[in-house]
Amino acid sequence: MKGARAELPKAIYTAEQVRCLDRIAIDEFGISGYELMCRAGEAALGALRSRWPDAQRLAILCGAGNNAGDGYVLARLAHERGLEVRAVAVVPTDGLGGDAKRAWQDYQDQGGKVESFSPDCTLSEDVVVDGLLGTGLARELEGDLLAAVQLINTAGRPVLALDIPTGLHADTGLVLGAAVAAELTITFVGLKRGLFLGTALHYRGRLEFSDLAIPAQAYDRVPVCIERLTPEIAKGLLLPRTRTAHKG
């Protein structure tokens, strides 16, 4: 399914395992990387509209790589649906490549405008979208990316993070210098381990998931890293105690 699931799956993966799932979907099931990106944009817009149905003005901050591509796809889809979109390039668009460049170009071709980031800019839109960096981040933020995270966190606006809040390590959940504090995070393809460990709960907000309609057979090819402990499982592990089983 392309939209977000009502319930999260149990399986949790490392960032490299999720990249492996991406490669299997592309190489063995013939789903192009750009098609996956477009599905991510659709799922993100659906999650945004569900969480903030009255939002009319969006600020979408785009960085580098596929996370920026997801942001530009979301910008295009929101623009097509009549929302007022302010796309902000925190990383210069001439440095984009591959699917991210195509997403930016398609947004431009639909009449979308992109402004360059400045640390002095303000964010007053109904919702701010974090499309800065995804699961590839491995060192502390600096420069404009750090300034953009700080701007998002001090704007006082609701925040949607795409895939993972920028600044969180995708495997450990630790903050790399600074991290976006999101009200809602929608993650794609597989649940990332770093969304459940470390300090992630302080930054991810409500978590939603979309598998981007990748066939179930692809998931059979990648071993699960860990699994979520659901209430149903916990009930079987934590047996009822007698009323006198305490030190009181």
mmCIF file of C-alpha atoms in Angstrom:
data_model
loop_
_atom_site.group_PDB
_atom_site.id
_atom_site.type_symbol
_atom_site.label_atom_id
_atom_site.label_comp_id
_atom_site.label_asym_id
_atom_site.label_seq_id
_atom_site.Cartn_x
_atom_site.Cartn_y
_atom_site.Cartn_z
ATOM 1 C CA MET A 1 0.000 0.000 0.000
ATOM 2 C CA LYS A 2 1.227 3.502 -0.758
ATOM 3 C CA GLY A 3 -0.440 5.218 2.176
ATOM 4 C CA ALA A 4 0.601 5.037 5.803
ATOM 5 C CA ARG A 5 -0.397 1.973 7.783
ATOM 6 C CA ALA A 6 -2.770 2.350 10.707
ATOM 7 C CA GLU A 7 -0.538 0.033 12.742
ATOM 8 C CA LEU A 8 3.230 -0.215 12.601
ATOM 9 C CA PRO A 9 4.781 -3.527 11.524
ATOM 10 C CA LYS A 10 6.793 -5.490 14.065
ATOM 11 C CA ALA A 11 9.971 -5.775 11.971
ATOM 12 C CA ILE A 12 12.753 -3.231 12.508
ATOM 13 C CA TYR A 13 15.829 -2.903 10.277
ATOM 14 C CA THR A 14 19.198 -1.214 10.134
ATOM 15 C CA ALA A 15 19.648 1.588 7.607
ATOM 16 C CA GLU A 16 21.740 -0.695 5.386
ATOM 17 C CA GLN A 17 19.032 -3.373 5.446
ATOM 18 C CA VAL A 18 16.462 -0.790 4.311
ATOM 19 C CA ARG A 19 18.792 0.239 1.480
ATOM 20 C CA CYS A 20 18.973 -3.454 0.573
ATOM 21 C CA LEU A 21 15.168 -3.602 0.433
ATOM 22 C CA ASP A 22 15.263 -0.581 -1.885
ATOM 23 C CA ARG A 23 17.742 -2.321 -4.187
ATOM 24 C CA ILE A 24 15.667 -5.508 -4.290
ATOM 25 C CA ALA A 25 12.546 -3.525 -5.183
ATOM 26 C CA ILE A 26 14.403 -1.734 -7.971
ATOM 27 C CA ASP A 27 16.569 -4.533 -9.367
ATOM 28 C CA GLU A 28 14.326 -7.561 -8.947
ATOM 29 C CA PHE A 29 10.787 -6.181 -8.990
ATOM 30 C CA GLY A 30 11.300 -3.462 -11.570
ATOM 31 C CA ILE A 31 10.106 -0.539 -9.427
ATOM 32 C CA SER A 32 12.196 2.465 -10.384
ATOM 33 C CA GLY A 33 13.840 4.573 -7.720
ATOM 34 C CA TYR A 34 11.865 7.573 -8.894
ATOM 35 C CA GLU A 35 8.595 5.643 -8.629
ATOM 36 C CA LEU A 36 9.459 4.793 -5.016
ATOM 37 C CA MET A 37 10.209 8.462 -4.427
ATOM 38 C CA CYS A 38 6.860 9.485 -5.880
ATOM 39 C CA ARG A 39 5.077 6.930 -3.704
ATOM 40 C CA ALA A 40 6.882 8.336 -0.677
ATOM 41 C CA GLY A 41 5.702 11.828 -1.593
ATOM 42 C CA GLU A 42 2.119 10.619 -1.939
ATOM 43 C CA ALA A 43 2.254 8.850 1.416
ATOM 44 C CA ALA A 44 3.769 11.917 3.066
ATOM 45 C CA LEU A 45 1.089 14.212 1.668
ATOM 46 C CA GLY A 46 -1.609 11.812 2.865
ATOM 47 C CA ALA A 47 -0.126 11.745 6.359
ATOM 48 C CA LEU A 48 0.153 15.531 6.409
ATOM 49 C CA ARG A 49 -3.427 16.079 5.268
ATOM 50 C CA SER A 50 -4.715 13.546 7.792
ATOM 51 C CA ARG A 51 -2.811 15.083 10.714
ATOM 52 C CA TRP A 52 -3.365 18.732 9.738
ATOM 53 C CA PRO A 53 -6.492 18.778 7.532
ATOM 54 C CA ASP A 54 -6.830 22.576 7.676
ATOM 55 C CA ALA A 55 -3.239 23.325 6.647
ATOM 56 C CA GLN A 56 -3.040 25.449 3.498
ATOM 57 C CA ARG A 57 0.522 26.772 3.586
ATOM 58 C CA LEU A 58 3.548 24.484 3.664
ATOM 59 C CA ALA A 59 7.240 25.231 4.078
ATOM 60 C CA ILE A 60 9.313 22.320 2.771
ATOM 61 C CA LEU A 61 13.029 22.474 3.546
ATOM 62 C CA CYS A 62 15.036 20.293 1.176
ATOM 63 C CA GLY A 63 18.629 19.204 1.638
ATOM 64 C CA ALA A 64 20.507 16.554 -0.299
ATOM 65 C CA GLY A 65 20.012 13.031 -1.607
ATOM 66 C CA ASN A 66 16.780 11.078 -1.737
ATOM 67 C CA ASN A 67 15.391 12.849 1.322
ATOM 68 C CA ALA A 68 15.497 16.106 -0.623
ATOM 69 C CA GLY A 69 13.908 14.276 -3.549
ATOM 70 C CA ASP A 70 11.037 13.156 -1.324
ATOM 71 C CA GLY A 71 10.634 16.781 -0.288
ATOM 72 C CA TYR A 72 10.481 18.076 -3.849
ATOM 73 C CA VAL A 73 7.971 15.379 -4.822
ATOM 74 C CA LEU A 74 5.830 16.368 -1.848
ATOM 75 C CA ALA A 75 6.149 20.013 -2.915
ATOM 76 C CA ARG A 76 4.971 19.183 -6.443
ATOM 77 C CA LEU A 77 2.018 17.100 -5.295
ATOM 78 C CA ALA A 78 0.913 19.701 -2.757
ATOM 79 C CA HIS A 79 1.251 22.449 -5.387
ATOM 80 C CA GLU A 80 -0.862 20.418 -7.831
ATOM 81 C CA ARG A 81 -3.576 20.095 -5.176
ATOM 82 C CA GLY A 82 -3.780 23.826 -4.683
ATOM 83 C CA LEU A 83 -1.800 24.232 -1.475
ATOM 84 C CA GLU A 84 0.535 27.182 -1.067
ATOM 85 C CA VAL A 85 4.029 25.700 -1.148
ATOM 86 C CA ARG A 86 7.258 27.353 -0.138
ATOM 87 C CA ALA A 87 10.177 25.102 -1.100
ATOM 88 C CA VAL A 88 13.489 26.094 0.466
ATOM 89 C CA ALA A 89 16.749 24.664 -0.902
ATOM 90 C CA VAL A 90 19.135 24.335 2.040
ATOM 91 C CA VAL A 91 21.597 22.539 -0.253
ATOM 92 C CA PRO A 92 22.014 24.261 -3.664
ATOM 93 C CA THR A 93 19.952 22.474 -6.302
ATOM 94 C CA ASP A 94 22.858 22.382 -8.763
ATOM 95 C CA GLY A 95 24.378 19.763 -6.482
ATOM 96 C CA LEU A 96 21.424 17.398 -6.820
ATOM 97 C CA GLY A 97 21.726 14.252 -8.890
ATOM 98 C CA GLY A 98 19.746 11.214 -9.951
ATOM 99 C CA ASP A 99 16.169 10.886 -8.771
ATOM 100 C CA ALA A 100 16.428 13.908 -6.475
ATOM 101 C CA LYS A 101 17.357 16.122 -9.421
ATOM 102 C CA ARG A 102 14.447 14.744 -11.421
ATOM 103 C CA ALA A 103 12.065 15.434 -8.512
ATOM 104 C CA TRP A 104 13.291 19.036 -8.305
ATOM 105 C CA GLN A 105 12.972 19.462 -12.079
ATOM 106 C CA ASP A 106 9.438 18.040 -12.147
ATOM 107 C CA TYR A 107 8.439 20.445 -9.382
ATOM 108 C CA GLN A 108 9.905 23.334 -11.373
ATOM 109 C CA ASP A 109 8.136 22.180 -14.533
ATOM 110 C CA GLN A 110 4.811 22.328 -12.687
ATOM 111 C CA GLY A 111 5.403 25.988 -11.859
ATOM 112 C CA GLY A 112 6.867 25.442 -8.430
ATOM 113 C CA LYS A 113 9.296 28.006 -7.047
ATOM 114 C CA VAL A 114 12.405 27.305 -4.980
ATOM 115 C CA GLU A 115 14.143 29.829 -2.756
ATOM 116 C CA SER A 116 17.650 29.558 -1.363
ATOM 117 C CA PHE A 117 18.024 29.052 2.369
ATOM 118 C CA SER A 118 19.199 31.815 4.654
ATOM 119 C CA PRO A 119 19.655 31.423 8.424
ATOM 120 C CA ASP A 120 17.822 34.742 8.757
ATOM 121 C CA CYS A 121 14.620 33.538 7.087
ATOM 122 C CA THR A 122 11.473 32.917 9.110
ATOM 123 C CA LEU A 123 8.968 30.087 9.011
ATOM 124 C CA SER A 124 5.346 31.068 9.560
ATOM 125 C CA GLU A 125 3.564 28.455 7.429
ATOM 126 C CA ASP A 126 0.912 26.093 8.798
ATOM 127 C CA VAL A 127 3.241 23.079 8.627
ATOM 128 C CA VAL A 128 7.013 22.799 8.186
ATOM 129 C CA VAL A 129 8.388 19.711 6.431
ATOM 130 C CA ASP A 130 11.864 18.354 7.162
ATOM 131 C CA GLY A 131 13.271 16.989 3.899
ATOM 132 C CA LEU A 132 16.892 17.766 4.727
ATOM 133 C CA LEU A 133 18.771 14.501 5.249
ATOM 134 C CA GLY A 134 17.779 10.862 5.544
ATOM 135 C CA THR A 135 19.385 7.688 6.832
ATOM 136 C CA GLY A 136 22.827 8.326 5.351
ATOM 137 C CA LEU A 137 23.858 10.888 7.961
ATOM 138 C CA ALA A 138 26.918 9.653 9.858
ATOM 139 C CA ARG A 139 28.593 12.809 11.232
ATOM 140 C CA GLU A 140 27.536 15.855 13.182
ATOM 141 C CA LEU A 141 25.569 18.527 11.377
ATOM 142 C CA GLU A 142 27.254 21.783 10.486
ATOM 143 C CA GLY A 143 26.813 24.860 8.325
ATOM 144 C CA ASP A 144 23.465 25.578 6.702
ATOM 145 C CA LEU A 145 22.073 22.148 7.576
ATOM 146 C CA LEU A 146 22.670 22.776 11.269
ATOM 147 C CA ALA A 147 21.221 26.281 10.931
ATOM 148 C CA ALA A 148 18.141 24.870 9.164
ATOM 149 C CA VAL A 149 17.522 22.359 11.964
ATOM 150 C CA GLN A 150 17.819 25.120 14.548
ATOM 151 C CA LEU A 151 15.447 27.311 12.539
ATOM 152 C CA ILE A 152 12.847 24.528 12.317
ATOM 153 C CA ASN A 153 13.054 23.874 16.053
ATOM 154 C CA THR A 154 12.608 27.511 17.028
ATOM 155 C CA ALA A 155 9.857 28.359 14.523
ATOM 156 C CA GLY A 156 7.070 27.148 16.776
ATOM 157 C CA ARG A 157 5.266 25.452 13.871
ATOM 158 C CA PRO A 158 4.058 21.829 13.519
ATOM 159 C CA VAL A 159 6.755 19.705 11.868
ATOM 160 C CA LEU A 160 6.534 16.648 9.609
ATOM 161 C CA ALA A 161 9.790 14.720 9.172
ATOM 162 C CA LEU A 162 10.311 12.598 6.062
ATOM 163 C CA ASP A 163 11.727 9.112 6.787
ATOM 164 C CA ILE A 164 13.692 10.191 9.878
ATOM 165 C CA PRO A 165 14.159 13.525 11.669
ATOM 166 C CA THR A 166 17.308 15.156 10.343
ATOM 167 C CA GLY A 167 20.138 14.803 12.839
ATOM 168 C CA LEU A 168 19.130 11.430 14.263
ATOM 169 C CA HIS A 169 21.488 8.539 13.549
ATOM 170 C CA ALA A 170 19.389 5.945 11.726
ATOM 171 C CA ASP A 171 20.863 2.993 13.636
ATOM 172 C CA THR A 172 21.512 4.333 17.138
ATOM 173 C CA GLY A 173 18.898 7.049 17.599
ATOM 174 C CA LEU A 174 21.579 9.383 18.939
ATOM 175 C CA VAL A 175 21.662 13.064 18.012
ATOM 176 C CA LEU A 176 24.455 14.161 15.707
ATOM 177 C CA GLY A 177 24.959 17.695 16.938
ATOM 178 C CA ALA A 178 21.290 18.698 16.660
ATOM 179 C CA ALA A 179 18.102 17.061 15.447
ATOM 180 C CA VAL A 180 14.710 18.153 14.186
ATOM 181 C CA ALA A 181 11.980 17.801 16.807
ATOM 182 C CA ALA A 182 9.038 16.562 14.740
ATOM 183 C CA GLU A 183 5.412 16.249 15.705
ATOM 184 C CA LEU A 184 4.959 13.524 13.079
ATOM 185 C CA THR A 185 7.466 11.327 11.252
ATOM 186 C CA ILE A 186 6.515 9.158 8.306
ATOM 187 C CA THR A 187 9.119 6.539 7.500
ATOM 188 C CA PHE A 188 9.341 4.461 4.345
ATOM 189 C CA VAL A 189 10.118 0.874 3.220
ATOM 190 C CA GLY A 190 11.180 -0.391 6.659
ATOM 191 C CA LEU A 191 11.160 0.806 10.254
ATOM 192 C CA LYS A 192 14.644 2.098 11.108
ATOM 193 C CA ARG A 193 16.298 0.955 14.322
ATOM 194 C CA GLY A 194 17.291 4.507 15.199
ATOM 195 C CA LEU A 195 13.645 5.541 15.435
ATOM 196 C CA PHE A 196 13.299 3.402 18.575
ATOM 197 C CA LEU A 197 16.667 3.708 20.313
ATOM 198 C CA GLY A 198 18.682 6.417 22.023
ATOM 199 C CA THR A 199 16.865 9.729 22.275
ATOM 200 C CA ALA A 200 14.655 9.125 19.225
ATOM 201 C CA LEU A 201 11.380 9.319 21.136
ATOM 202 C CA HIS A 202 12.140 12.947 21.992
ATOM 203 C CA TYR A 203 12.422 13.850 18.299
ATOM 204 C CA ARG A 204 10.290 11.609 16.105
ATOM 205 C CA GLY A 205 6.838 12.454 17.523
ATOM 206 C CA ARG A 206 4.057 10.220 16.266
ATOM 207 C CA LEU A 207 5.443 7.585 13.886
ATOM 208 C CA GLU A 208 3.680 6.425 10.726
ATOM 209 C CA PHE A 209 4.919 3.953 8.125
ATOM 210 C CA SER A 210 4.441 3.212 4.441
ATOM 211 C CA ASP A 211 5.960 0.213 2.681
ATOM 212 C CA LEU A 212 5.516 2.029 -0.682
ATOM 213 C CA ALA A 213 3.736 -1.044 -2.045
ATOM 214 C CA ILE A 214 6.961 -3.051 -2.217
ATOM 215 C CA PRO A 215 6.016 -6.740 -2.666
ATOM 216 C CA ALA A 216 6.079 -8.866 0.467
ATOM 217 C CA GLN A 217 8.543 -11.242 -1.243
ATOM 218 C CA ALA A 218 11.215 -8.561 -1.023
ATOM 219 C CA TYR A 219 10.969 -8.571 2.760
ATOM 220 C CA ASP A 220 11.460 -12.336 2.809
ATOM 221 C CA ARG A 221 14.954 -11.719 1.424
ATOM 222 C CA VAL A 222 16.191 -9.494 4.259
ATOM 223 C CA PRO A 223 16.514 -10.774 7.836
ATOM 224 C CA VAL A 224 14.785 -8.762 10.540
ATOM 225 C CA CYS A 225 17.156 -6.875 12.838
ATOM 226 C CA ILE A 226 14.868 -6.672 15.874
ATOM 227 C CA GLU A 227 11.114 -6.675 16.459
ATOM 228 C CA ARG A 228 8.851 -4.284 18.295
ATOM 229 C CA LEU A 229 7.404 -5.502 21.563
ATOM 230 C CA THR A 230 3.672 -5.128 21.046
ATOM 231 C CA PRO A 231 1.067 -5.054 23.849
ATOM 232 C CA GLU A 232 -0.147 -8.478 22.712
ATOM 233 C CA ILE A 233 3.321 -9.975 23.112
ATOM 234 C CA ALA A 234 3.836 -8.209 26.447
ATOM 235 C CA LYS A 235 0.628 -9.673 27.842
ATOM 236 C CA GLY A 236 2.024 -13.149 27.277
ATOM 237 C CA LEU A 237 5.326 -12.312 28.956
ATOM 238 C CA LEU A 238 4.029 -10.375 31.949
ATOM 239 C CA LEU A 239 1.753 -12.756 33.787
ATOM 240 C CA PRO A 240 -0.909 -11.372 36.181
ATOM 241 C CA ARG A 241 0.280 -10.940 39.767
ATOM 242 C CA THR A 242 -1.711 -11.565 42.896
ATOM 243 C CA ARG A 243 -3.000 -8.515 44.752
ATOM 244 C CA THR A 244 -0.548 -9.174 47.610
ATOM 245 C CA ALA A 245 2.559 -9.516 45.386
ATOM 246 C CA HIS A 246 4.139 -6.254 46.528
ATOM 247 C CA LYS A 247 6.176 -4.800 49.374
ATOM 248 C CA GLY A 248 3.423 -2.530 50.600
#
